[in-house]
Amino acid sequence: MSSSATSSNEPQPTDGLRAFGAVLKSFRKRAGYTQESLAEEIGYSVHFIASVEQGRRFPPPRFVDQCEATLDAFGTLRLAANQLSRQRGLASWFRRWAQLEQEAVALSTYECRLIPGLLQTEAYARTLFVNQLPPMGDEQIEAQLEARVERQLLLTERPNTAYSFILEEHLFQRRMGGHEVTMELIDHVLGLAERRNIELQIMPVVRESHAGLDGPMQLLETPENRWFAYGEGQESGHFIADAKVVSMLQMRYARMRAQALSFEDSVGLLERMRGA
């Protein structure tokens, strides 16, 4: 799903995910690999492999194929991965987006409702979870926070992925969680903006023309240079593979990049907010 913090939008451990992880671990050990040696062999991080084995991440198709070949798994890993697509409670658009996101070479996000999950601090995310209706229990909130932190590792585990974020200025002005939470959030976002693979732009409150009035969107490019999109409503998500629709959304995103403040001006605006 999207990075909205007000829904269960990261992969939660399920029987199917745990089962796949157990199968992967079994074949890994059978083939004489440690998580470290397998990571080096297939080009994924140790943490990523550990997360898949623990049922905390969906196994992307390329990951499954590489493990299948390296571990000589007799097709078992592919079969186990295919079973995930038939799990109840896991929407098909969610599964596919989560898988693609983990191997994307580019991910572009426009948000007008809340700070995207990839950029959130724990305090900000906790505030959103606490305010969710119907109310969540303490264990649910902690599980969501753990999943959020897990997903944020994409920013550091994939330094060659280009991340672009266009955020509305009012998201910081709202001061969700209070002054201290907002100041910490601004510091965090400014720190992430220093990374070479992250581009941040702020859409000012006063803007006479705006190409994003239809709401938030995400655009993603795969290693095969195919593009997909994702949009989210109150209680639903929409995975978009239609090339014409994706092209239209790319046009809108490109226009918003021209309408938003430049990277330098965006950083300057956040620094002024931080000093206020």
XYZ file of N, CA and C in Angstrom:
828
model
N 0.827 -1.184 0.000
C 0.000 0.000 0.000
C 0.864 1.237 0.000
N 0.214 2.361 0.148
C 0.949 3.593 0.219
C 1.588 3.755 1.555
N 2.221 4.891 1.743
C 2.908 5.159 2.989
C 2.006 5.820 4.001
N 0.754 5.898 3.753
C -0.150 6.470 4.733
C -0.048 5.732 6.041
N 0.049 6.506 7.106
C 0.233 5.887 8.405
C -1.073 5.539 9.056
N -2.179 5.861 8.456
C -3.446 5.619 9.101
C -4.103 4.338 8.637
N -3.348 3.479 8.038
C -3.870 2.174 7.649
C -2.776 1.147 7.802
N -3.161 -0.106 7.823
C -2.188 -1.186 7.998
C -1.465 -1.417 6.696
N -0.411 -0.601 6.459
C 0.127 -0.564 5.113
C 1.497 -1.177 4.947
N 2.023 -1.873 5.910
C 3.232 -2.642 5.700
C 2.901 -4.118 5.896
N 3.673 -4.990 5.272
C 3.420 -6.410 5.427
C 3.487 -6.829 6.886
N 2.416 -7.372 7.408
C 2.412 -7.900 8.759
C 2.697 -9.399 8.701
N 3.421 -9.922 9.682
C 3.689 -11.360 9.668
C 2.389 -12.161 9.605
N 2.275 -13.047 8.650
C 1.117 -13.921 8.516
C 1.637 -15.348 8.429
N 0.719 -16.298 8.521
C 1.128 -17.700 8.429
C 1.841 -17.961 7.107
N 1.329 -17.360 6.020
C 1.934 -17.587 4.717
C 3.340 -17.011 4.610
N 3.515 -15.789 5.103
C 4.837 -15.163 5.059
C 5.824 -15.905 5.944
N 5.365 -16.315 7.120
C 6.249 -17.081 8.013
C 6.609 -18.422 7.385
N 5.641 -19.051 6.721
C 5.901 -20.345 6.086
C 6.930 -20.199 4.984
N 6.786 -19.156 4.170
C 7.780 -18.944 3.117
C 9.151 -18.722 3.742
N 9.202 -17.923 4.786
C 10.477 -17.664 5.452
C 11.112 -18.923 5.991
N 10.302 -19.798 6.542
C 10.825 -21.050 7.089
C 11.372 -21.943 5.971
N 10.667 -21.971 4.845
C 11.130 -22.767 3.705
C 12.457 -22.219 3.187
N 12.534 -20.902 3.064
C 13.771 -20.279 2.593
C 14.926 -20.593 3.542
N 14.688 -20.469 4.814
C 15.735 -20.743 5.804
C 16.205 -22.188 5.716
N 15.254 -23.099 5.539
C 15.596 -24.516 5.456
C 16.487 -24.802 4.247
N 16.112 -24.271 3.073
C 16.916 -24.490 1.874
C 18.266 -23.774 1.967
N 18.282 -22.608 2.620
C 19.551 -21.901 2.790
C 20.534 -22.730 3.602
N 20.050 -23.280 4.704
C 20.923 -24.085 5.557
C 21.321 -25.386 4.855
N 20.374 -25.973 4.123
C 20.666 -27.210 3.391
C 21.797 -26.988 2.398
N 21.815 -25.801 1.766
C 22.826 -25.495 0.760
C 24.136 -24.997 1.385
N 24.160 -24.873 2.715
C 25.386 -24.483 3.391
C 25.665 -22.991 3.397
N 24.624 -22.184 3.228
C 24.797 -20.735 3.231
C 24.397 -20.148 4.585
N 25.144 -19.147 5.029
C 24.690 -18.292 6.112
C 23.906 -17.150 5.474
N 23.218 -16.355 6.283
C 22.533 -15.194 5.725
C 23.542 -14.249 5.072
N 24.720 -14.140 5.677
C 25.753 -13.248 5.142
C 26.259 -13.724 3.777
N 26.547 -15.019 3.680
C 27.090 -15.530 2.412
C 26.029 -15.531 1.318
N 24.778 -15.800 1.675
C 23.711 -15.756 0.676
C 23.501 -14.316 0.205
N 23.566 -13.372 1.130
C 23.401 -11.964 0.760
C 24.451 -11.551 -0.253
N 25.664 -11.963 -0.041
C 26.742 -11.623 -0.963
C 26.538 -12.287 -2.327
N 25.997 -13.473 -2.306
C 25.817 -14.240 -3.548
C 24.712 -13.656 -4.428
N 23.608 -13.230 -3.819
C 22.458 -12.800 -4.621
C 22.276 -11.287 -4.653
N 23.091 -10.543 -3.913
C 23.044 -9.091 -4.015
C 21.967 -8.410 -3.198
N 21.511 -9.065 -2.132
C 20.574 -8.449 -1.205
C 21.266 -8.298 0.149
N 20.754 -7.387 0.986
C 21.386 -7.178 2.284
C 21.056 -8.326 3.239
N 21.911 -8.501 4.232
C 21.666 -9.510 5.264
C 20.348 -9.207 5.971
N 20.114 -7.944 6.243
C 18.887 -7.566 6.942
C 17.650 -7.907 6.118
N 17.739 -7.732 4.810
C 16.602 -8.058 3.946
C 16.298 -9.548 4.019
N 17.331 -10.374 3.910
C 17.128 -11.825 3.964
C 16.555 -12.233 5.314
N 17.077 -11.650 6.390
C 16.567 -11.964 7.727
C 15.101 -11.572 7.846
N 14.742 -10.430 7.282
C 13.352 -9.979 7.356
C 12.416 -10.911 6.604
N 12.850 -11.394 5.444
C 12.027 -12.341 4.682
C 11.884 -13.645 5.455
N 12.975 -14.124 6.024
C 12.916 -15.384 6.774
C 12.029 -15.267 8.008
N 11.934 -14.078 8.569
C 11.092 -13.868 9.742
C 9.653 -13.506 9.389
N 9.342 -13.441 8.081
C 7.973 -13.167 7.656
C 7.594 -11.711 7.726
N 8.586 -10.801 7.740
C 8.287 -9.377 7.858
C 8.297 -8.654 6.518
N 8.779 -9.323 5.465
C 8.798 -8.705 4.141
C 8.320 -9.690 3.092
N 7.620 -9.147 2.101
C 7.231 -9.970 0.967
C 8.465 -10.286 0.126
N 8.582 -11.490 -0.352
C 9.704 -11.839 -1.231
C 9.429 -11.385 -2.660
N 10.198 -10.417 -3.195
C 9.984 -9.975 -4.573
C 10.293 -11.098 -5.555
N 9.690 -11.077 -6.723
C 9.907 -12.153 -7.717
C 11.375 -12.383 -8.038
N 12.151 -11.317 -8.232
C 13.562 -11.483 -8.566
C 14.317 -12.157 -7.420
N 13.974 -11.778 -6.203
C 14.594 -12.394 -5.028
C 14.303 -13.891 -5.002
N 13.034 -14.245 -5.247
C 12.638 -15.658 -5.250
C 13.409 -16.417 -6.323
N 13.494 -15.837 -7.520
C 14.192 -16.512 -8.621
C 15.669 -16.724 -8.299
N 16.306 -15.715 -7.720
C 17.728 -15.835 -7.404
C 17.969 -16.865 -6.309
N 17.113 -16.865 -5.298
C 17.245 -17.863 -4.234
C 16.974 -19.259 -4.768
N 15.983 -19.375 -5.620
C 15.632 -20.666 -6.203
C 16.834 -21.256 -6.936
N 17.512 -20.419 -7.748
C 18.646 -20.899 -8.526
C 19.866 -21.169 -7.650
N 20.145 -20.270 -6.733
C 21.339 -20.394 -5.892
C 21.237 -21.561 -4.929
N 20.040 -21.769 -4.375
C 19.855 -22.804 -3.358
C 19.398 -24.132 -3.948
N 19.169 -24.170 -5.266
C 18.725 -25.403 -5.924
C 17.515 -25.977 -5.193
N 16.451 -25.175 -5.168
C 15.299 -25.487 -4.322
C 14.207 -26.296 -5.012
N 14.479 -26.851 -6.158
C 13.542 -27.744 -6.853
C 12.192 -27.095 -7.160
N 12.151 -25.766 -7.284
C 10.886 -25.081 -7.563
C 10.050 -24.825 -6.334
N 10.522 -25.271 -5.164
C 9.727 -25.153 -3.936
C 9.532 -23.705 -3.525
N 10.559 -22.884 -3.664
C 10.440 -21.484 -3.263
C 9.442 -20.744 -4.147
N 9.468 -21.025 -5.457
C 8.497 -20.387 -6.345
C 7.076 -20.816 -5.997
N 6.908 -22.079 -5.686
C 5.588 -22.573 -5.306
C 5.118 -21.912 -4.025
N 6.004 -21.811 -3.041
C 5.641 -21.179 -1.769
C 5.309 -19.708 -1.976
N 6.066 -19.024 -2.857
C 5.786 -17.620 -3.139
C 4.443 -17.467 -3.840
N 4.131 -18.386 -4.746
C 2.837 -18.320 -5.438
C 1.677 -18.496 -4.471
N 1.889 -19.274 -3.421
C 0.834 -19.475 -2.437
C 0.493 -18.179 -1.716
N 1.467 -17.269 -1.599
C 1.206 -15.999 -0.932
C 0.132 -15.215 -1.658
N 0.063 -15.363 -2.987
C -0.914 -14.609 -3.770
C -2.329 -15.082 -3.510
N -2.477 -16.213 -2.815
C -3.815 -16.720 -2.536
C -4.201 -16.574 -1.072
N -3.386 -15.809 -0.332
C -3.735 -15.603 1.073
C -4.960 -14.695 1.185
N -5.849 -15.026 2.073
C -6.968 -14.149 2.363
C -6.450 -12.975 3.183
N -7.050 -11.817 2.984
C -6.675 -10.657 3.768
C -5.522 -9.859 3.191
N -4.906 -10.339 2.135
C -3.819 -9.603 1.493
C -4.272 -9.229 0.085
N -4.665 -7.979 -0.094
C -5.180 -7.543 -1.382
C -4.106 -7.656 -2.451
N -4.530 -7.998 -3.661
C -3.562 -8.230 -4.725
C -2.765 -6.982 -5.048
N -3.437 -5.801 -5.028
C -2.706 -4.578 -5.334
C -1.643 -4.305 -4.271
N -1.929 -4.638 -3.018
C -0.975 -4.443 -1.922
C 0.239 -5.338 -2.104
N -0.010 -6.619 -2.376
C 1.093 -7.560 -2.551
C 2.012 -7.109 -3.677
N 1.423 -6.745 -4.798
C 2.254 -6.427 -5.955
C 3.051 -5.146 -5.719
N 2.414 -4.115 -5.159
C 3.131 -2.871 -4.909
C 4.262 -3.084 -3.901
N 3.981 -3.840 -2.839
C 5.015 -4.096 -1.834
C 6.208 -4.818 -2.436
N 5.955 -5.743 -3.330
C 7.034 -6.473 -3.979
C 7.840 -5.554 -4.901
N 7.136 -4.762 -5.707
C 7.824 -3.883 -6.648
C 8.622 -2.801 -5.933
N 8.084 -2.301 -4.864
C 8.737 -1.220 -4.124
C 10.115 -1.632 -3.621
N 10.255 -2.895 -3.255
C 11.510 -3.379 -2.687
C 12.619 -3.492 -3.714
N 12.282 -3.431 -5.009
C 13.314 -3.533 -6.046
C 13.271 -2.362 -7.027
N 12.507 -1.337 -6.705
C 12.350 -0.202 -7.612
C 13.678 0.520 -7.820
N 13.865 1.043 -9.022
C 15.037 1.888 -9.280
C 14.674 3.358 -9.104
N 13.369 3.659 -9.072
C 12.908 5.020 -8.814
C 11.542 4.960 -8.149
N 11.329 5.814 -7.161
C 10.043 5.875 -6.467
C 9.725 7.343 -6.218
N 8.605 7.810 -6.785
C 8.190 9.207 -6.648
C 6.887 9.270 -5.870
N 6.817 10.183 -4.911
C 5.666 10.268 -4.017
C 5.190 11.711 -3.883
N 3.900 11.933 -4.123
C 3.274 13.226 -3.810
C 2.276 13.000 -2.694
N 2.346 13.810 -1.647
C 1.431 13.665 -0.511
C 0.860 15.014 -0.089
N -0.451 15.017 0.166
C -1.140 16.226 0.626
C -1.873 15.992 1.944
N -1.785 14.770 2.488
C -2.556 14.434 3.692
C -1.675 14.307 4.919
N -0.530 13.638 4.764
C 0.365 13.394 5.889
C 1.761 13.124 5.358
N 2.740 13.191 6.239
C 4.110 12.906 5.841
C 4.199 11.435 5.433
N 4.780 11.122 4.271
C 4.870 9.721 3.834
C 5.587 8.849 4.869
N 5.177 7.606 4.938
C 5.726 6.688 5.928
C 7.237 6.566 5.871
N 7.816 6.623 4.668
C 9.269 6.502 4.544
C 10.000 7.634 5.242
N 9.339 8.773 5.445
C 9.981 9.948 6.028
C 9.583 10.204 7.480
N 8.694 9.410 8.022
C 8.160 9.686 9.351
C 9.158 9.363 10.469
N 9.058 10.109 11.560
C 9.745 9.741 12.794
C 8.829 8.815 13.586
N 9.392 8.141 14.582
C 8.565 7.259 15.407
C 7.487 8.049 16.132
N 7.841 9.232 16.638
C 6.874 10.033 17.396
C 5.728 10.494 16.502
N 6.052 10.894 15.285
C 5.011 11.335 14.351
C 4.106 10.156 13.990
N 4.719 9.015 13.664
C 3.926 7.836 13.298
C 3.057 7.396 14.471
N 3.604 7.430 15.669
C 2.822 7.022 16.845
C 1.602 7.927 17.014
N 1.783 9.219 16.794
C 0.660 10.154 16.892
C -0.450 9.783 15.923
N -0.077 9.430 14.702
C -1.077 9.050 13.705
C -1.785 7.763 14.091
N -1.026 6.792 14.585
C -1.630 5.525 14.985
C -2.571 5.715 16.174
N -2.166 6.536 17.131
C -2.989 6.776 18.322
C -4.297 7.458 17.942
N -4.268 8.291 16.904
C -5.465 9.022 16.488
C -6.341 8.244 15.518
N -5.939 7.037 15.164
C -6.718 6.266 14.193
C -8.048 5.820 14.783
N -9.073 5.822 13.947
C -10.398 5.331 14.327
C -10.838 4.257 13.348
N -11.388 3.129 13.852
C -11.542 2.756 15.251
C -10.190 2.686 15.971
N -10.194 2.864 17.284
C -8.933 2.895 18.029
C -8.156 1.584 17.902
N -6.833 1.698 17.924
C -5.963 0.527 17.889
C -5.487 0.212 19.301
N -5.257 -1.064 19.593
C -4.705 -1.464 20.863
C -3.208 -1.190 20.912
N -2.647 -1.232 22.113
C -1.221 -0.944 22.281
C -0.360 -1.900 21.462
N -0.716 -3.181 21.450
C 0.084 -4.155 20.698
C 0.006 -3.886 19.196
N -1.163 -3.486 18.724
C -1.313 -3.161 17.312
C -0.451 -1.957 16.940
N -0.452 -0.955 17.807
C 0.338 0.245 17.540
C 1.819 -0.095 17.485
N 2.288 -0.895 18.432
C 3.700 -1.262 18.444
C 4.072 -2.076 17.209
N 3.159 -2.951 16.787
C 3.419 -3.755 15.583
C 3.495 -2.860 14.349
N 2.609 -1.871 14.283
C 2.634 -0.940 13.152
C 3.923 -0.120 13.151
N 4.365 0.315 14.324
C 5.601 1.085 14.412
C 6.801 0.250 13.962
N 6.824 -1.004 14.382
C 7.922 -1.878 13.986
C 7.938 -2.065 12.468
N 6.756 -2.234 11.890
C 6.669 -2.397 10.438
C 7.081 -1.120 9.720
N 6.722 0.019 10.288
C 7.086 1.292 9.667
C 8.599 1.476 9.636
N 9.251 1.197 10.770
C 10.713 1.309 10.843
C 11.372 0.331 9.867
N 10.804 -0.860 9.768
C 11.331 -1.873 8.851
C 11.282 -1.364 7.409
N 10.183 -0.787 7.020
C 10.033 -0.314 5.653
C 10.970 0.852 5.359
N 11.237 1.672 6.335
C 12.098 2.839 6.127
C 13.537 2.447 5.782
N 13.899 1.211 6.038
C 15.242 0.759 5.687
C 15.475 0.776 4.177
N 14.383 0.856 3.403
C 14.529 0.960 1.956
C 15.414 2.142 1.581
N 15.329 3.232 2.327
C 16.076 4.442 1.997
C 17.579 4.239 2.128
N 17.978 3.375 3.056
C 19.411 3.146 3.271
C 19.898 1.861 2.623
N 19.021 0.861 2.523
C 19.428 -0.401 1.918
C 19.508 -0.313 0.401
N 18.833 0.671 -0.183
C 18.813 0.814 -1.634
C 19.340 2.202 -2.014
N 20.644 2.440 -1.826
C 21.214 3.761 -2.118
C 21.203 4.120 -3.592
N 20.995 3.120 -4.471
C 20.955 3.393 -5.910
C 19.543 3.651 -6.415
N 18.563 3.569 -5.533
C 17.192 3.905 -5.894
C 16.997 5.408 -5.740
N 16.411 6.043 -6.746
C 16.150 7.481 -6.703
C 14.780 7.729 -6.084
N 14.765 8.432 -4.964
C 13.518 8.756 -4.270
C 13.194 10.231 -4.456
N 11.986 10.517 -4.890
C 11.521 11.891 -5.049
C 10.262 12.075 -4.206
N 10.231 13.155 -3.446
C 9.068 13.454 -2.610
C 8.624 14.894 -2.868
N 7.343 15.077 -3.149
C 6.725 16.399 -3.194
C 5.719 16.452 -2.052
N 5.940 17.339 -1.102
C 5.102 17.409 0.092
C 4.481 18.798 0.204
N 3.225 18.828 0.587
C 2.560 20.106 0.796
C 3.115 20.790 2.055
N 3.305 22.092 1.953
C 3.843 22.866 3.080
C 2.994 22.716 4.335
N 1.667 22.623 4.146
C 0.788 22.587 5.320
C 0.965 21.313 6.158
N 1.597 20.278 5.607
C 1.823 19.062 6.379
C 2.722 19.343 7.583
N 3.640 20.279 7.426
C 4.521 20.655 8.533
C 3.870 21.732 9.404
N 3.054 22.565 8.809
C 2.386 23.621 9.567
C 1.309 23.090 10.498
N 0.799 21.901 10.192
C -0.272 21.326 11.013
C 0.209 21.015 12.425
N 1.494 20.727 12.562
C 2.112 20.412 13.856
C 1.451 19.203 14.530
N 1.213 18.191 13.736
C 0.648 16.954 14.264
C 1.529 16.410 15.377
N 0.943 16.185 16.540
C 1.683 15.674 17.687
C 2.270 16.757 18.567
N 2.198 18.018 18.113
C 2.722 19.107 18.924
C 4.022 19.678 18.384
N 4.494 20.722 19.038
C 5.675 21.459 18.590
C 6.922 20.579 18.553
N 7.193 19.851 19.612
C 8.426 19.061 19.684
C 8.439 17.951 18.636
N 7.303 17.305 18.457
C 7.216 16.242 17.439
C 7.483 16.825 16.054
N 6.927 18.008 15.795
C 7.113 18.636 14.489
C 8.560 19.069 14.276
N 9.189 19.626 15.294
C 10.585 20.039 15.162
C 11.492 18.829 14.916
N 11.217 17.736 15.620
C 11.993 16.517 15.399
C 11.774 15.998 13.979
N 10.528 16.076 13.509
C 10.200 15.624 12.158
C 10.952 16.449 11.115
N 10.967 17.764 11.279
C 11.662 18.622 10.322
C 13.155 18.306 10.311
N 13.732 18.130 11.493
C 15.153 17.759 11.572
C 15.413 16.449 10.830
N 14.516 15.494 11.036
C 14.665 14.172 10.410
C 14.591 14.277 8.895
N 13.611 15.014 8.392
C 13.435 15.162 6.952
C 14.624 15.905 6.344
N 15.112 16.930 7.023
C 16.288 17.656 6.539
C 17.508 16.740 6.483
N 17.631 15.858 7.466
C 18.740 14.912 7.466
C 18.655 13.942 6.299
N 17.449 13.454 6.022
C 17.273 12.538 4.889
C 17.544 13.241 3.565
N 17.206 14.526 3.500
C 17.404 15.281 2.265
C 18.881 15.432 1.917
N 19.753 15.170 2.859
C 21.190 15.239 2.590
C 21.691 14.023 1.818
N 20.889 12.975 1.769
C 21.294 11.777 1.044
C 21.206 12.026 -0.457
N 22.175 11.508 -1.182
C 22.243 11.757 -2.622
C 21.066 11.166 -3.386
N 20.450 10.118 -2.837
C 19.371 9.454 -3.582
C 17.986 9.968 -3.221
N 17.908 11.033 -2.410
C 16.608 11.550 -1.984
C 16.460 13.006 -2.425
N 15.411 13.281 -3.169
C 15.104 14.647 -3.593
C 13.797 15.079 -2.963
N 13.825 16.224 -2.319
C 12.662 16.729 -1.580
C 12.237 18.075 -2.144
N 10.928 18.220 -2.383
C 10.389 19.505 -2.805
C 9.124 19.803 -2.006
N 8.968 21.070 -1.648
C 7.799 21.505 -0.901
C 6.877 22.279 -1.838
N 5.594 21.917 -1.813
C 4.592 22.668 -2.561
C 4.055 23.751 -1.626
N 4.270 25.025 -1.963
C 3.859 26.097 -1.052
C 2.354 26.180 -0.887
N 1.930 26.709 0.253
C 0.504 26.848 0.535
C -0.164 27.723 -0.513
N 0.471 28.829 -0.840
C -0.080 29.729 -1.851
C 0.466 29.319 -3.218
N -0.403 28.770 -4.042
C -0.004 28.325 -5.386
C -1.219 28.449 -6.285
N -1.164 29.338 -7.261
C -2.338 29.631 -8.076
C -2.672 28.530 -9.078
N -1.703 27.675 -9.395
C -1.974 26.517 -10.250
C -1.314 25.296 -9.621
N -2.017 24.161 -9.707
C -1.565 22.954 -9.004
C -2.042 21.737 -9.784
N -1.097 20.891 -10.199
C -1.447 19.730 -11.021
C -1.831 18.508 -10.191
N -1.790 18.626 -8.864
C -2.057 17.464 -8.022
C -3.356 17.518 -7.267
N -4.334 18.216 -7.799
C -5.588 18.408 -7.067
C -6.423 17.141 -6.941
N -6.094 16.097 -7.702
C -6.845 14.842 -7.597
C -6.352 13.977 -6.446
N -5.320 14.435 -5.734
C -4.912 13.697 -4.547
C -3.529 13.080 -4.640
N -3.133 12.361 -3.585
C -1.793 11.781 -3.512
C -1.566 10.710 -4.564
N -0.309 10.496 -4.891
C 0.030 9.455 -5.863
C 1.439 8.960 -5.606
N 1.701 7.752 -6.081
C 3.048 7.212 -6.091
C 3.328 6.633 -7.473
N 4.548 6.845 -7.946
C 5.001 6.310 -9.225
C 6.257 5.494 -8.988
N 6.380 4.393 -9.700
C 7.479 3.472 -9.457
C 8.032 2.950 -10.768
N 9.373 2.889 -10.875
C 10.035 2.307 -12.042
C 10.750 1.033 -11.627
N 10.527 -0.041 -12.360
C 11.137 -1.330 -12.047
C 12.526 -1.429 -12.679
N 13.314 -2.437 -12.285
C 14.623 -2.634 -12.923
C 14.517 -2.873 -14.427
N 13.350 -3.307 -14.884
C 13.138 -3.516 -16.328
C 12.610 -2.252 -17.000
N 12.601 -1.146 -16.249
C 12.172 0.163 -16.748
C 10.697 0.208 -17.117
N 9.904 -0.578 -16.414
C 8.454 -0.469 -16.516
C 7.957 0.435 -15.388
N 6.888 1.164 -15.665
C 6.352 2.109 -14.690
C 4.975 1.664 -14.202
N 4.757 1.825 -12.905
C 3.463 1.539 -12.288
C 3.119 2.696 -11.358
N 1.857 2.748 -10.959
C 1.411 3.813 -10.069
C 0.504 3.246 -9.000
N 0.309 4.035 -7.976
C -0.546 3.619 -6.870
C -1.266 4.851 -6.322
N -2.541 4.694 -6.028
C -3.327 5.760 -5.422
C -4.126 5.196 -4.266
N -4.430 6.035 -3.309
C -5.108 5.551 -2.109
C -6.243 6.469 -1.691
N -7.344 5.843 -1.259
C -8.471 6.581 -0.704
C -8.584 6.330 0.783
N -9.765 6.545 1.327
C -9.960 6.392 2.762
C -9.651 4.968 3.238
N -10.260 3.991 2.581
C -10.094 2.610 3.027
C -9.782 1.677 1.861
N -9.136 2.200 0.837
C -8.853 1.361 -0.321
C -7.605 1.864 -1.018
N -7.002 0.973 -1.775
C -5.850 1.335 -2.576
C -6.057 0.850 -3.995
N -5.392 1.513 -4.937
C -5.595 1.196 -6.341
C -4.241 1.061 -7.023
N -3.881 -0.163 -7.420
C -2.659 -0.420 -8.171
C -2.935 -0.154 -9.641
N -2.082 0.634 -10.285
C -2.334 1.069 -11.658
C -1.215 0.567 -12.567
N -1.574 -0.283 -13.524
C -0.613 -0.802 -14.493
C -0.899 -0.306 -15.905
N -2.063 0.297 -16.132
C -2.429 0.798 -17.453
C -1.442 1.883 -17.875
N -0.734 1.652 -18.970
C 0.324 2.565 -19.401
C -0.196 3.971 -19.668
N -1.405 4.092 -20.191
C -1.961 5.410 -20.484
C -2.235 6.186 -19.198
N -2.765 5.507 -18.190
C -3.043 6.170 -16.914
C -1.741 6.541 -16.216
N -0.787 5.613 -16.231
C 0.509 5.895 -15.613
C 1.169 7.088 -16.294
N 1.085 7.151 -17.620
C 1.652 8.272 -18.359
C 1.003 9.590 -17.951
N -0.301 9.576 -17.766
C -1.015 10.772 -17.338
C -0.533 11.228 -15.955
N -0.348 10.262 -15.042
C 0.112 10.596 -13.700
C 1.556 11.105 -13.721
N 2.378 10.534 -14.603
C 3.741 11.027 -14.754
C 3.741 12.478 -15.233
N 2.828 12.808 -16.140
C 2.711 14.169 -16.635
C 2.353 15.116 -15.490
N 1.406 14.681 -14.656
C 1.001 15.514 -13.527
C 2.149 15.681 -12.529
N 2.867 14.602 -12.277
C 3.964 14.684 -11.314
C 5.060 15.615 -11.840
N 5.354 15.507 -13.130
C 6.366 16.381 -13.728
C 5.953 17.843 -13.611
N 4.680 18.127 -13.835
C 4.205 19.494 -13.706
C 4.321 19.973 -12.254
N 3.998 19.106 -11.304
C 4.122 19.491 -9.897
C 5.568 19.772 -9.504
N 6.494 19.038 -10.088
C 7.910 19.295 -9.789
C 8.303 20.687 -10.243
N 7.688 21.151 -11.331
C 7.956 22.503 -11.808
C 7.236 23.549 -10.958
N 6.083 23.166 -10.391
C 5.290 24.111 -9.599
C 5.784 24.223 -8.159
N 6.383 23.173 -7.646
C 6.864 23.177 -6.260
C 8.153 23.983 -6.147
N 8.547 24.272 -4.921
C 9.810 24.958 -4.683
C 10.969 24.058 -5.117
N 12.068 24.645 -5.507
C 13.260 23.868 -5.841
C 13.769 23.151 -4.594
N 14.670 22.215 -4.794
C 15.241 21.486 -3.656
C 15.875 22.464 -2.670
N 16.668 23.388 -3.178
C 17.353 24.336 -2.300
C 16.356 25.217 -1.550
N 15.340 25.704 -2.252
C 14.341 26.551 -1.598
C 13.494 25.759 -0.615
N 13.252 24.491 -0.922
C 12.481 23.638 -0.009
C 13.243 23.421 1.284
N 14.530 23.125 1.165
C 15.364 22.952 2.354
C 15.409 24.256 3.155
N 15.538 25.370 2.451
C 15.560 26.659 3.130
C 14.273 26.930 3.886
N 13.138 26.566 3.288
C 11.844 26.766 3.955
C 11.765 25.933 5.228
N 12.176 24.675 5.152
C 12.136 23.822 6.341
C 13.094 24.335 7.410
N 14.238 24.840 7.002
C 15.184 25.379 7.975
C 14.618 26.605 8.671
N 13.881 27.420 7.948
C 13.230 28.581 8.563
C 12.134 28.139 9.519
N 11.370 27.098 9.128
C 10.357 26.560 10.037
C 11.010 26.036 11.305
N 12.145 25.365 11.134
C 12.833 24.792 12.281
C 13.345 25.878 13.225
N 13.718 27.008 12.656
C 14.243 28.077 13.487
C 13.189 28.972 14.095
N 11.924 28.779 13.627
C 10.848 29.648 14.119
C 10.511 29.353 15.565
